[in-house]
CSV table of C-alpha atoms in Angstrom, one decimal:
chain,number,residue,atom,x,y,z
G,1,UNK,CA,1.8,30.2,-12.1
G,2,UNK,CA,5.3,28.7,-13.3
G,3,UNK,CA,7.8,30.2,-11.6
G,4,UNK,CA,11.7,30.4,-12.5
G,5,UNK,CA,14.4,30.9,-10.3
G,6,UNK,CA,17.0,33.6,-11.9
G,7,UNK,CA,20.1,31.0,-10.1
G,8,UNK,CA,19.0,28.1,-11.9
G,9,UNK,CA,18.8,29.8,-15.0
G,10,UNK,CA,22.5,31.0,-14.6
G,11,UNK,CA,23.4,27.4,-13.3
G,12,UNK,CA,21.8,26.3,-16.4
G,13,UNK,CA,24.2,28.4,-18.7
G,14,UNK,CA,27.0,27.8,-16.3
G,15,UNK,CA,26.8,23.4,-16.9
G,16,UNK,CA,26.2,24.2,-20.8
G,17,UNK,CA,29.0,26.1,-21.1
G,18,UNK,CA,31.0,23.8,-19.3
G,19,UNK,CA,29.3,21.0,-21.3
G,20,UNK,CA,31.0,22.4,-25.1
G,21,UNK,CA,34.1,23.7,-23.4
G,22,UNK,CA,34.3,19.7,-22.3
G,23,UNK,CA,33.1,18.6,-25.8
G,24,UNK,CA,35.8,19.9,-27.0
G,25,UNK,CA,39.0,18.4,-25.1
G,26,UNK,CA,37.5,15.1,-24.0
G,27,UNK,CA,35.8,12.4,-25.5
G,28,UNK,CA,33.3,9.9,-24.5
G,29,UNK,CA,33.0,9.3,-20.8
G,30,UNK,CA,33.9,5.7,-19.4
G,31,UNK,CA,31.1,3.0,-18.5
G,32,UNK,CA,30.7,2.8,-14.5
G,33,UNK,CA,31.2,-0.6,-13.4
G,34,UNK,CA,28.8,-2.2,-11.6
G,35,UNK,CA,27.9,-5.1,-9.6
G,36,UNK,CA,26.4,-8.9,-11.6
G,37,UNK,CA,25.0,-9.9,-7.7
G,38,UNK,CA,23.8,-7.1,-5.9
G,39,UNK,CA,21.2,-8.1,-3.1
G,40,UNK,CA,17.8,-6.5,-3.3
G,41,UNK,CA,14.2,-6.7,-1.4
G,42,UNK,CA,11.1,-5.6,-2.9
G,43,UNK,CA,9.3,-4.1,-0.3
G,44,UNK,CA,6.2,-5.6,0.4
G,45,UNK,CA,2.1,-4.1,1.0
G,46,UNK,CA,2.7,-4.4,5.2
G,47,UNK,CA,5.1,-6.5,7.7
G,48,UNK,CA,3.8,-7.8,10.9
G,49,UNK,CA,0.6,-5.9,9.8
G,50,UNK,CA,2.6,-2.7,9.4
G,51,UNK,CA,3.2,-1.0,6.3
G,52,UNK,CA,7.0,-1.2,5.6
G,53,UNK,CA,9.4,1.6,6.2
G,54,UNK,CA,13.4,2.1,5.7
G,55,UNK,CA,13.8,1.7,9.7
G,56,UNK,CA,12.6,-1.8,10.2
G,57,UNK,CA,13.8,-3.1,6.9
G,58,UNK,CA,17.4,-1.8,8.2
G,59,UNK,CA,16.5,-4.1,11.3
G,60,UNK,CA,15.3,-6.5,10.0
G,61,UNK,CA,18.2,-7.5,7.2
G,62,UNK,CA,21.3,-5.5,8.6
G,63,UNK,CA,20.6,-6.1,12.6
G,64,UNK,CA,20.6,-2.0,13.4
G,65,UNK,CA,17.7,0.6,12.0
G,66,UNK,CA,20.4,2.9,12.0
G,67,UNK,CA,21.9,1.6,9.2
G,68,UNK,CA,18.7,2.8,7.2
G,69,UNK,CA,20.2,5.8,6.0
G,70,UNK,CA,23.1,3.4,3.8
G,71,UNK,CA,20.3,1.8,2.0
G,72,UNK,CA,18.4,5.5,1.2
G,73,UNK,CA,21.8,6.8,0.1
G,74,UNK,CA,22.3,3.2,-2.6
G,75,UNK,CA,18.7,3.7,-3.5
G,76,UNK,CA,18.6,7.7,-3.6
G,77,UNK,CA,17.3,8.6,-7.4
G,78,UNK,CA,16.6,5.5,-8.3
G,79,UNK,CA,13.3,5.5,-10.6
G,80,UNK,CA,11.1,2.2,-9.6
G,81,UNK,CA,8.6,1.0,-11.9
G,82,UNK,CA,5.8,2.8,-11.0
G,83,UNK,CA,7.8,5.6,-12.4
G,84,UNK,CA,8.6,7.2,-9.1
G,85,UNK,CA,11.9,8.0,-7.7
G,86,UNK,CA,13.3,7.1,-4.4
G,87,UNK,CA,13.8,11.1,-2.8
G,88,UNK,CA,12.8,10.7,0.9
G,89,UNK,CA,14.0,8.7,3.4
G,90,UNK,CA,10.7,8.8,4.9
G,91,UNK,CA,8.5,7.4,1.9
G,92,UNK,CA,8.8,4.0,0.1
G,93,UNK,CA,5.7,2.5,-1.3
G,94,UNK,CA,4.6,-1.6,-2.3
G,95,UNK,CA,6.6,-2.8,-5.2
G,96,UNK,CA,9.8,-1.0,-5.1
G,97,UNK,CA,12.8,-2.6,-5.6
G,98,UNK,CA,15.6,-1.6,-3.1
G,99,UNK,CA,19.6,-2.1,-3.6
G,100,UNK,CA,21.0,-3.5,0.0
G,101,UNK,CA,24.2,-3.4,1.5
G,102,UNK,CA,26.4,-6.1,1.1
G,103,UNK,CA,25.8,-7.8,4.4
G,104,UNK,CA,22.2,-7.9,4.0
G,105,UNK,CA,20.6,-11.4,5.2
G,106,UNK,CA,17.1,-12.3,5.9
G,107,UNK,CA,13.9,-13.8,4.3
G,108,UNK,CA,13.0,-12.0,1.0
G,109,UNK,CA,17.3,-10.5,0.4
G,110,UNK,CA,17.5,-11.5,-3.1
G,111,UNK,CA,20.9,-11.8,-5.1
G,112,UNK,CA,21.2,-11.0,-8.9
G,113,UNK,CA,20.4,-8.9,-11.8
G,114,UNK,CA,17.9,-6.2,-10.4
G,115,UNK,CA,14.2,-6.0,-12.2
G,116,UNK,CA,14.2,-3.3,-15.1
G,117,UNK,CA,12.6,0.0,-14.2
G,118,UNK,CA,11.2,2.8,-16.4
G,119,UNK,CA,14.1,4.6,-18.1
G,120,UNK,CA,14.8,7.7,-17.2
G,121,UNK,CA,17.4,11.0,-18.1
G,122,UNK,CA,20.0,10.6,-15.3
G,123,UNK,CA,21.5,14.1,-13.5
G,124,UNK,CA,24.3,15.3,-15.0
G,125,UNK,CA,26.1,15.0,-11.5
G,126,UNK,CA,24.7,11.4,-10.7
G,127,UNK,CA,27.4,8.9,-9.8
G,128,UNK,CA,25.5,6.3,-11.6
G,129,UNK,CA,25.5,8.3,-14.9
G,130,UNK,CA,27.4,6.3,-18.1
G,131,UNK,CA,27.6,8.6,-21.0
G,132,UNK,CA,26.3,6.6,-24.3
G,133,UNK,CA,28.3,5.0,-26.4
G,134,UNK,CA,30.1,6.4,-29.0
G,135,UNK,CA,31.1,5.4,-32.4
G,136,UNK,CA,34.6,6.0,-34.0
G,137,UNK,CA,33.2,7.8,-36.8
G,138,UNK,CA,30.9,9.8,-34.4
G,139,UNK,CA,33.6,10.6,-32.3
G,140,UNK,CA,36.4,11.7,-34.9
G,141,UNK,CA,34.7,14.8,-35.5
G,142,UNK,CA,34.4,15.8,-31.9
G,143,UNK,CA,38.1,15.0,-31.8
G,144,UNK,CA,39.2,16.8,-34.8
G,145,UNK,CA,41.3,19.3,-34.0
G,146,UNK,CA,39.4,21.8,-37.4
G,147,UNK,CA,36.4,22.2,-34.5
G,148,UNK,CA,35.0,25.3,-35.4
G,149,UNK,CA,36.0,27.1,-32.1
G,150,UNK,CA,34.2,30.3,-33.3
G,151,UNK,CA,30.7,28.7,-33.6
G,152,UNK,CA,31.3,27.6,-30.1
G,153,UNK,CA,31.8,31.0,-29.0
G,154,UNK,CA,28.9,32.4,-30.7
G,155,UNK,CA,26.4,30.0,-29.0
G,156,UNK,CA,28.1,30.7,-25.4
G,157,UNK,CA,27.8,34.6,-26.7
G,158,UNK,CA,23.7,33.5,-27.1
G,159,UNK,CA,23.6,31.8,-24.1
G,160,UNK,CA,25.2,34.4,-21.7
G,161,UNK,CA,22.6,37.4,-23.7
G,162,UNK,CA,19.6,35.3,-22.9
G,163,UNK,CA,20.6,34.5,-19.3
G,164,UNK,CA,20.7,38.3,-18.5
G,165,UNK,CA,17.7,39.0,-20.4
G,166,UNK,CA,15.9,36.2,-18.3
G,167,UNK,CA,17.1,37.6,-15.3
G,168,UNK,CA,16.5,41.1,-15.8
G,169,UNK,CA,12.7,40.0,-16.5
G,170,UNK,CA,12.7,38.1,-13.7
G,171,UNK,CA,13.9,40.9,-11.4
G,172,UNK,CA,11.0,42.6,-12.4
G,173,UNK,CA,8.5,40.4,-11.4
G,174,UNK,CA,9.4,39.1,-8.7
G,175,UNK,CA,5.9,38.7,-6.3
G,176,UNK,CA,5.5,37.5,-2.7
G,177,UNK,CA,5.0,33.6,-1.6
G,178,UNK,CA,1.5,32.5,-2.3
G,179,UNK,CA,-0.7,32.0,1.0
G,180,UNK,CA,-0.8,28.0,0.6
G,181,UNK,CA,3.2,28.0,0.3
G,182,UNK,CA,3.7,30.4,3.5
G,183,UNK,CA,0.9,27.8,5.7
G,184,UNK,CA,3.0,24.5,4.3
G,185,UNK,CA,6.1,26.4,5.8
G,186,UNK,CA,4.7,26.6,8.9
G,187,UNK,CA,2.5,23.9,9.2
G,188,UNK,CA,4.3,20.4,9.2
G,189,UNK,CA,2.1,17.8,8.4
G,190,UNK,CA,0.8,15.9,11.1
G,191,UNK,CA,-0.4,12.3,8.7
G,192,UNK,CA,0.4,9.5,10.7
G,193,UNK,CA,3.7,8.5,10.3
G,194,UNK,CA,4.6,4.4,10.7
G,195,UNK,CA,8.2,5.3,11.1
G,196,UNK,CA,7.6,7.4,14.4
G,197,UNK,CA,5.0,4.7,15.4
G,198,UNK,CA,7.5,2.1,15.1
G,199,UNK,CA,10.3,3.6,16.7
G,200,UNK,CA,7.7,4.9,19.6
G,201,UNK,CA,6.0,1.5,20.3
G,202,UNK,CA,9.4,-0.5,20.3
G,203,UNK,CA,10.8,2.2,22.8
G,204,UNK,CA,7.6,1.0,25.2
G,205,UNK,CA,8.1,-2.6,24.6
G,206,UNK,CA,11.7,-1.8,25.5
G,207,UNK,CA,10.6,-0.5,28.7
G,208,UNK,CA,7.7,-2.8,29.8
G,209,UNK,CA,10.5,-5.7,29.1
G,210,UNK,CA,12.9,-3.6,31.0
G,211,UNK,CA,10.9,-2.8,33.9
G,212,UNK,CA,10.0,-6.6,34.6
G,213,UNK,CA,13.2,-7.9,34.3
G,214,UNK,CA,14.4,-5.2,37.2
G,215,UNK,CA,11.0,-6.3,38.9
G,216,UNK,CA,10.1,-2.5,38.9
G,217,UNK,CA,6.3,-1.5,37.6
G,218,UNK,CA,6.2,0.4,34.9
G,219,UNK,CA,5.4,4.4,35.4
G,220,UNK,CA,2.2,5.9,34.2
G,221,UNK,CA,2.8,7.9,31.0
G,222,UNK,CA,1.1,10.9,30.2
G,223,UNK,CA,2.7,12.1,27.0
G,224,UNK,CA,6.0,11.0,24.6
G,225,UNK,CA,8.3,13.7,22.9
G,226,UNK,CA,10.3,11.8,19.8
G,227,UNK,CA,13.2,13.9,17.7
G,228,UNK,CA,15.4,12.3,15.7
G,229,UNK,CA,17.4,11.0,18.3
G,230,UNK,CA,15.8,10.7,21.6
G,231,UNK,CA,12.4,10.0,23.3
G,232,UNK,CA,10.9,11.7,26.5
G,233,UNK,CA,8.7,10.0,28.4
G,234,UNK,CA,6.5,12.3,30.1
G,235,UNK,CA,5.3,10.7,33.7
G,236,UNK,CA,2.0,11.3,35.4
G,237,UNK,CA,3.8,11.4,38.7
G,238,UNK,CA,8.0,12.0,38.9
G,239,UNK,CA,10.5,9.1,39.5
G,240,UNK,CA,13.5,9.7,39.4
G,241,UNK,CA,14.9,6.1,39.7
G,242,UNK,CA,14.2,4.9,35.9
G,243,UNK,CA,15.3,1.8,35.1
G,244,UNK,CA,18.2,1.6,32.3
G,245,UNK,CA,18.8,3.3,29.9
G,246,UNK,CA,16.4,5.9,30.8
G,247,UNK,CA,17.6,9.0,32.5
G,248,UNK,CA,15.7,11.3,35.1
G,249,UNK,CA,15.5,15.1,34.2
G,250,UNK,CA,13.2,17.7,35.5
G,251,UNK,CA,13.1,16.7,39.0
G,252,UNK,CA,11.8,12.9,38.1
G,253,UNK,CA,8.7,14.2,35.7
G,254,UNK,CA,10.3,12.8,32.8
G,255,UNK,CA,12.4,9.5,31.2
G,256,UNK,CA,14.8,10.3,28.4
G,257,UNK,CA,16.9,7.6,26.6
G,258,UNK,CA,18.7,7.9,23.3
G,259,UNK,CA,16.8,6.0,20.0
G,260,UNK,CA,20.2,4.3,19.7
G,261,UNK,CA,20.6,3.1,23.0
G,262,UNK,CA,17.4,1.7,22.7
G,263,UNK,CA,17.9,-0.2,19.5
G,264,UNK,CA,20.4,-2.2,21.7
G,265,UNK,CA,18.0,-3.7,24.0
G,266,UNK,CA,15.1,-6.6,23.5
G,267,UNK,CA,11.9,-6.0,23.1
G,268,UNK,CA,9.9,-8.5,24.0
G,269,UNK,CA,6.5,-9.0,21.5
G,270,UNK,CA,3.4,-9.9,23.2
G,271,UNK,CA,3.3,-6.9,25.7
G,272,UNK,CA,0.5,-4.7,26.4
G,273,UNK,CA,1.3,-1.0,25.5
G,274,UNK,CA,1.7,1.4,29.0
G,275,UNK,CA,-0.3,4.0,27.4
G,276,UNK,CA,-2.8,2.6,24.8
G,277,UNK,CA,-4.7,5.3,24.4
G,278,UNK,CA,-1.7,7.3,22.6
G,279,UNK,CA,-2.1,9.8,20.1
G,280,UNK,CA,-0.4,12.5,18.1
G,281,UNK,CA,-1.1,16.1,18.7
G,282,UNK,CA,2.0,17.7,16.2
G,283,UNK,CA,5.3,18.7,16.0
G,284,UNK,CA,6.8,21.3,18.2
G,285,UNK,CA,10.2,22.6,17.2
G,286,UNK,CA,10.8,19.7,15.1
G,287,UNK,CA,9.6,17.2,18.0
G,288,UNK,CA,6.5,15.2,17.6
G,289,UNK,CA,4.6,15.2,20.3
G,290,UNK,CA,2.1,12.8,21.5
G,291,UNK,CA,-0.6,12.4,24.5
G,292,UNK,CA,-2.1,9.4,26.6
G,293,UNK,CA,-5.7,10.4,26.1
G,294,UNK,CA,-6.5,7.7,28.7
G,295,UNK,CA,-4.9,10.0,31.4
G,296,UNK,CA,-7.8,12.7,31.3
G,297,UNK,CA,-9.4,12.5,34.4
G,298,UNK,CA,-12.7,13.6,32.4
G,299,UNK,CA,-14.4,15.0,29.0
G,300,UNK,CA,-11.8,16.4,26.3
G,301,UNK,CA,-13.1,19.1,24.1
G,302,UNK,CA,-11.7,20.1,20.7
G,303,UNK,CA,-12.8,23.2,19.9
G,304,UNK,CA,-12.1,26.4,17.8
G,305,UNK,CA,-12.3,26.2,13.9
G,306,UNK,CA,-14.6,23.4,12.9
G,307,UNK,CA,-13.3,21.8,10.3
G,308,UNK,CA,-9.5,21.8,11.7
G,309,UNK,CA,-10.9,20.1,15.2
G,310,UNK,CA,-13.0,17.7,12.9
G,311,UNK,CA,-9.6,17.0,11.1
G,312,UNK,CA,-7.8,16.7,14.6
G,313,UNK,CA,-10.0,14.3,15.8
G,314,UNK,CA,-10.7,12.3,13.3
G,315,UNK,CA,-6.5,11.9,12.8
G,316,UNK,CA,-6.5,10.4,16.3
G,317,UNK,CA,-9.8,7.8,15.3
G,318,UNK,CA,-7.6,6.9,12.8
G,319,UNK,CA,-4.5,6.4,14.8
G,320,UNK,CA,-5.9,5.0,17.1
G,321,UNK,CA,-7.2,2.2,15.2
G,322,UNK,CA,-3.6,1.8,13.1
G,323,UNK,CA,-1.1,2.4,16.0
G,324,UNK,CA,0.4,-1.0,17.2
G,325,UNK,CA,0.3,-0.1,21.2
G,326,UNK,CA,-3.9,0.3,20.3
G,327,UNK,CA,-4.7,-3.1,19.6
G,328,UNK,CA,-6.8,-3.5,22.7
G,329,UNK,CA,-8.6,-0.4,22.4
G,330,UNK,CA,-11.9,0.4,20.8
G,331,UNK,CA,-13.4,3.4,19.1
G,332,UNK,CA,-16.6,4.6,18.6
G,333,UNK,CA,-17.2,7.8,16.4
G,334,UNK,CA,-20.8,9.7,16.1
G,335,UNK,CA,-21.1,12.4,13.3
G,336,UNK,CA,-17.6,12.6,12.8
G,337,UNK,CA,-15.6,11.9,9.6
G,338,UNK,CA,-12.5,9.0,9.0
G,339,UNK,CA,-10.9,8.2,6.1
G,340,UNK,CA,-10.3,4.7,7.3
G,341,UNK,CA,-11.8,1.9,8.5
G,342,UNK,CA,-11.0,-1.7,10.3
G,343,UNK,CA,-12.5,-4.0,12.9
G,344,UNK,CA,-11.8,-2.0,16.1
G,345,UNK,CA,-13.7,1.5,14.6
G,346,UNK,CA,-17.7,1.8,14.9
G,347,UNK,CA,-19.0,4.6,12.8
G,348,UNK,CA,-22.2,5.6,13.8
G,349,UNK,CA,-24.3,8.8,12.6
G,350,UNK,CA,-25.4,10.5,15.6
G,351,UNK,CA,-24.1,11.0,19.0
G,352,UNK,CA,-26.9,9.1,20.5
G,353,UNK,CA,-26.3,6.1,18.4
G,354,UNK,CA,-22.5,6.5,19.4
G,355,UNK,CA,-23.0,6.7,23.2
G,356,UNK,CA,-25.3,3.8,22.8
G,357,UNK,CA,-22.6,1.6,21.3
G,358,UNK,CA,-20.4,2.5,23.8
G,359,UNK,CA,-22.7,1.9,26.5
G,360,UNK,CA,-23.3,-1.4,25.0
G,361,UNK,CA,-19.6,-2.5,25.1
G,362,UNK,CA,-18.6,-5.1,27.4
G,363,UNK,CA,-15.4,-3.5,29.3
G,364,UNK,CA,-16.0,-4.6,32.5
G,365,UNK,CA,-12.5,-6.8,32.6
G,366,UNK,CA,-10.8,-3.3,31.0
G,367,UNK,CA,-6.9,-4.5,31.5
G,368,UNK,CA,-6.1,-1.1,32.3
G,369,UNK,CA,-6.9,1.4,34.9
G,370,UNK,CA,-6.4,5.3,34.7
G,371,UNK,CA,-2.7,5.3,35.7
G,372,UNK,CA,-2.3,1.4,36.7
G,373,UNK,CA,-1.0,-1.2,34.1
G,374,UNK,CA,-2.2,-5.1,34.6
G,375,UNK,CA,-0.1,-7.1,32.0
G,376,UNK,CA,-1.9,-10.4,32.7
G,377,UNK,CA,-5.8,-8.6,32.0
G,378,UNK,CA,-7.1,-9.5,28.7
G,379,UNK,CA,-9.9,-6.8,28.3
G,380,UNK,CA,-10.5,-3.5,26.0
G,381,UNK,CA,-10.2,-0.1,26.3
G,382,UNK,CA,-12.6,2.6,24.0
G,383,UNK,CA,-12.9,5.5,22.8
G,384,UNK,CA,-15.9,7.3,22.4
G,385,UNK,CA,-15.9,10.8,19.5
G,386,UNK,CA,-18.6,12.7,19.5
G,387,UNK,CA,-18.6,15.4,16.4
G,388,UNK,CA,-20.9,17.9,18.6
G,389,UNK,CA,-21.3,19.0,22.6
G,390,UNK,CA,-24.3,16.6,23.8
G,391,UNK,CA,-27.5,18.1,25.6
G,392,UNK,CA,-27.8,18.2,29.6
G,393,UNK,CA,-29.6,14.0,29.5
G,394,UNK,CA,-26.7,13.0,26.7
G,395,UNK,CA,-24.3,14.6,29.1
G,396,UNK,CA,-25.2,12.6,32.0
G,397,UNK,CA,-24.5,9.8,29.8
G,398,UNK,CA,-21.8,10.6,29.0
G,399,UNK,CA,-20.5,11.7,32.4
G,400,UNK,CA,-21.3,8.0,33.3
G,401,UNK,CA,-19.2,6.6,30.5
G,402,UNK,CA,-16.4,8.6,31.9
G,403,UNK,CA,-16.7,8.1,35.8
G,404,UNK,CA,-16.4,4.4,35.6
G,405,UNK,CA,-14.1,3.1,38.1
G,406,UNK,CA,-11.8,0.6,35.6
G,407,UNK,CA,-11.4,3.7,33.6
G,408,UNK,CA,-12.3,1.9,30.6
G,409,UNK,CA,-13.6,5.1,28.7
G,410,UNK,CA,-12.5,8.5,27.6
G,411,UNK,CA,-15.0,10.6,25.9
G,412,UNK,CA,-14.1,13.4,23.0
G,413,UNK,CA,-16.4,16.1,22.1
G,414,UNK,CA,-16.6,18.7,19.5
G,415,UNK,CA,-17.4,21.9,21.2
G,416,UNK,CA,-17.0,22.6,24.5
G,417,UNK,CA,-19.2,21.4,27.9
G,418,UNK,CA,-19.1,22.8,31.2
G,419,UNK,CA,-17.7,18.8,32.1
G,420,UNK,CA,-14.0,19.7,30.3
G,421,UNK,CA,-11.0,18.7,31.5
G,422,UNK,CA,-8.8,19.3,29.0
G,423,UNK,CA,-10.1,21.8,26.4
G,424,UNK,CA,-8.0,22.1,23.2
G,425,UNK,CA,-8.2,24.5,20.4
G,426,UNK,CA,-7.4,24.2,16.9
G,427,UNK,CA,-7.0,27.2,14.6
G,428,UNK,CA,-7.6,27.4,11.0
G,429,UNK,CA,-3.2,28.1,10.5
G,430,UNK,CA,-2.9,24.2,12.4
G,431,UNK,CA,-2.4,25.3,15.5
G,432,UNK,CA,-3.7,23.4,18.3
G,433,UNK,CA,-3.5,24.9,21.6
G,434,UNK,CA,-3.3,22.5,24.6
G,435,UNK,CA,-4.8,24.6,27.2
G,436,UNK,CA,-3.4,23.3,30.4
G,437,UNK,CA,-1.0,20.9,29.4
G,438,UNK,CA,1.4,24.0,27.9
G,439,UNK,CA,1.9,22.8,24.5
G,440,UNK,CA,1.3,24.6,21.3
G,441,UNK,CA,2.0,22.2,18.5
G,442,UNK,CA,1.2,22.3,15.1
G,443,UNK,CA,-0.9,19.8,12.4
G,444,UNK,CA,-1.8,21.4,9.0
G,445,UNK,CA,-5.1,20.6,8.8
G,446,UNK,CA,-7.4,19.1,5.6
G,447,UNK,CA,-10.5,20.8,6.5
G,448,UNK,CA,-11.9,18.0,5.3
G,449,UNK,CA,-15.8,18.3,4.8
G,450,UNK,CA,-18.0,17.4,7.6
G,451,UNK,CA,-20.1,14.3,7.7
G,452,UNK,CA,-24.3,15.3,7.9
């Protein structure tokens, strides 16, 4: 049902009164100059094989991701020619056409006349705004000082008499937020976000460079915290001599350096990721939070509402195939539902099928162990997702999969076994309980229809 709020109805009447009191002294507003050679990108479908985002353009053509916030505000309101309108920092899509800062310079900055977009009514209150042109003999009457001032005050008189009446009504029905709007507010979406990805997996490339020039091996991670201005590196056994500019907290357990410290720093390319196996479990107090599924020491359950685990773990089959630290890493899904695909995912209908493909893989030369990082190894690590709890012979199977000594495995089940090591539980609300690890996060889940 349309809804109306009662203040925007009065700040409706409010800007239309202004508007004829205005009419009435003032003529036609001056054209805002603008610039003949602005510079402008279009943003392309992916860069390095990454969809594009505000960050790494900022990086990329002004030298600091920070700077990424100047080009939302040149570009805020700005309606592209898909007919969309730049409104989030966080979303730009293939084909728009965004204004740059001055000292913009790389492959793909062009200079000149931007490309015509849909037009559309500008705000009232938009800097950009140019009222339209106005003709003298348009504009004497407006000027004339015979303006008939009493129908002016009749139609503010109509104005203000429908605003209460409006009001009044609206007073009276007033009703409670729907059940979708009150889950939205509490449920932060947990869609993979390339921004986050590309701030996280420079911040380990950061580290992995860092660590090597100091000589120092790099710590294994269990788990990464990322706000808007820091990341916390969550270790698998405390240090509490990080290398810089990572600080110690909690008694060595975990690394915290600031995103723009970091920025400062190389990164060097080709390194492989300290924790491949990293996915997102939610957001925590506005925190993401993410885990190194590679750390359990055995089976991982997802449990609880069925079709919120079935969205949970199919997110991280997806993210795991599309993060840029999983390139090494394998995954295998039986009877459970993606929405993607690509080279590294095998899709497979039943869980038998799926522990056969993953018995079938060749990870012998695994470049990773539980814990341990071997830069110069060259082999891959999987992922095996089973969509239900396998029988005692399956188990065994899958207890094999899991006990090899390179580690080269971790196993997901739907359901519980009596093999769990970690057991997590999502609820319908998108909650997902971590059990032991001590995090509640949330991940508004699709309840996506399962896969028989």
């Amino acid at each position: 049902m349309l809804t109306i709020s009662p203040r925007r109805v009065l700040r409706g009447a409010a800007v239309l009164m202004a508007a004829l009191l205005i009419a009435m002294t003032t003529g036609p507003a001056p054209a805002v100059a603008q610039r003949d050679d602005p510079k402008w990108y279009k943003v392309q479908p992916a860069y390095n094989g990454q969809p594009e985002f505000l960050y790494e353009i900022a990086e990329r053509f002004l030298g600091d991701g920070d700077r990424h916030a100047e080009i939302f505000e040149l570009n805020k309101g700005r309606v592209q020619a898909d007919g969309k309108t730049v409104s989030d920092p966080a979303v730009i899509e293939p084909g728009w056409i965004l204004v740059l800062p001055d000292d913009a310079e790389g492959d793909g900055v062009e200079t000149g006349p931007i490309p015509s977009a849909p037009a559309a009514p500008p705000a009232a209150n938009d800097p950009a705004f140019t009222a339209p042109a106005t003709s003298p003999a348009a504009a004497a009457p407006a000027a004339d000082k015979g303006f008939p001032v009493l129908l002016v005050g009749l139609i503010v008189l109509g104005v203000l008499i429908v605003t209460a009446a409006v009001f009044f009504l609206l007073r009276r029905r007033r009703s409670a937020p729907s059940a979708t709007a009150a889950a939205t507010a509490t449920s932060p979406s947990r869609s993979f976000d390339t921004a986050a990805a590309w701030t996280i997996d420079r911040a380990l490339r950061v580290l992995v460079t860092t660590a090597a020039t100091a000589g120092r091996p790099v710590p294994a991670i269990y788990g990464v915290s990322l706000d808007e201005s820091r990341i916390v590196l969550r270790l698998a056994a405390p240090d509490g001599d990080p290398v810089e500019p990572w600080e110690a907290t909690d008694n060595g357990r975990n690394w915290v350096a600031a995103l723009r410290d970091l920025q400062a720093l190389p990164a060097a390319g080709e390194v492989p990721s300290p924790c491949p196996r990293l996915v997102t479990l939610g957001t925590a107090g506005g925190t993401r939070e993410l885990i190194d599924l590679g750390q359990s020491t055995g089976v991982i359950s997802v449990g609880g509402d069925n079709p919120a685990s079935r969205d949970v773990v199919g997110a991280w089959a997806e993210e795991l195939i599309s993060s840029p630290w999983s390139d090494r890493v394998q995954v295998v899904t039986g009877d459970v539902r993606t929405r993607v695909g690509g080279d590294r995912l095998t899709a497979v209908g039943g869980i038998r099928d799926a522990l056969a493909a993953a018995e079938g893989e060749q990870t012998d030369n695994a470049y990773a162990l539980r814990g341990v990082h071997r830069p110069g190894d060259a082999g891959a690590l999987g992922v095996l997702i089973l969509g239900s709890a396998p029988g005692t012979r399956d188990m065994e199977r899958v207890q094999a999969l899991v006990n090899r000594p390179d580690a080269a495995w971790v196993v997901i089940v739907l359901g519980q076994t009596r093999q769990d090591r970690w057991r997590f539980t999502a609820h319908p609300d998108g909650r997902l309980d971590t059990g032991a690890l001590g995090i509640t996060v949330y991940t508004r889940a699709e309840h996506a229809p399962s896969a028989r």
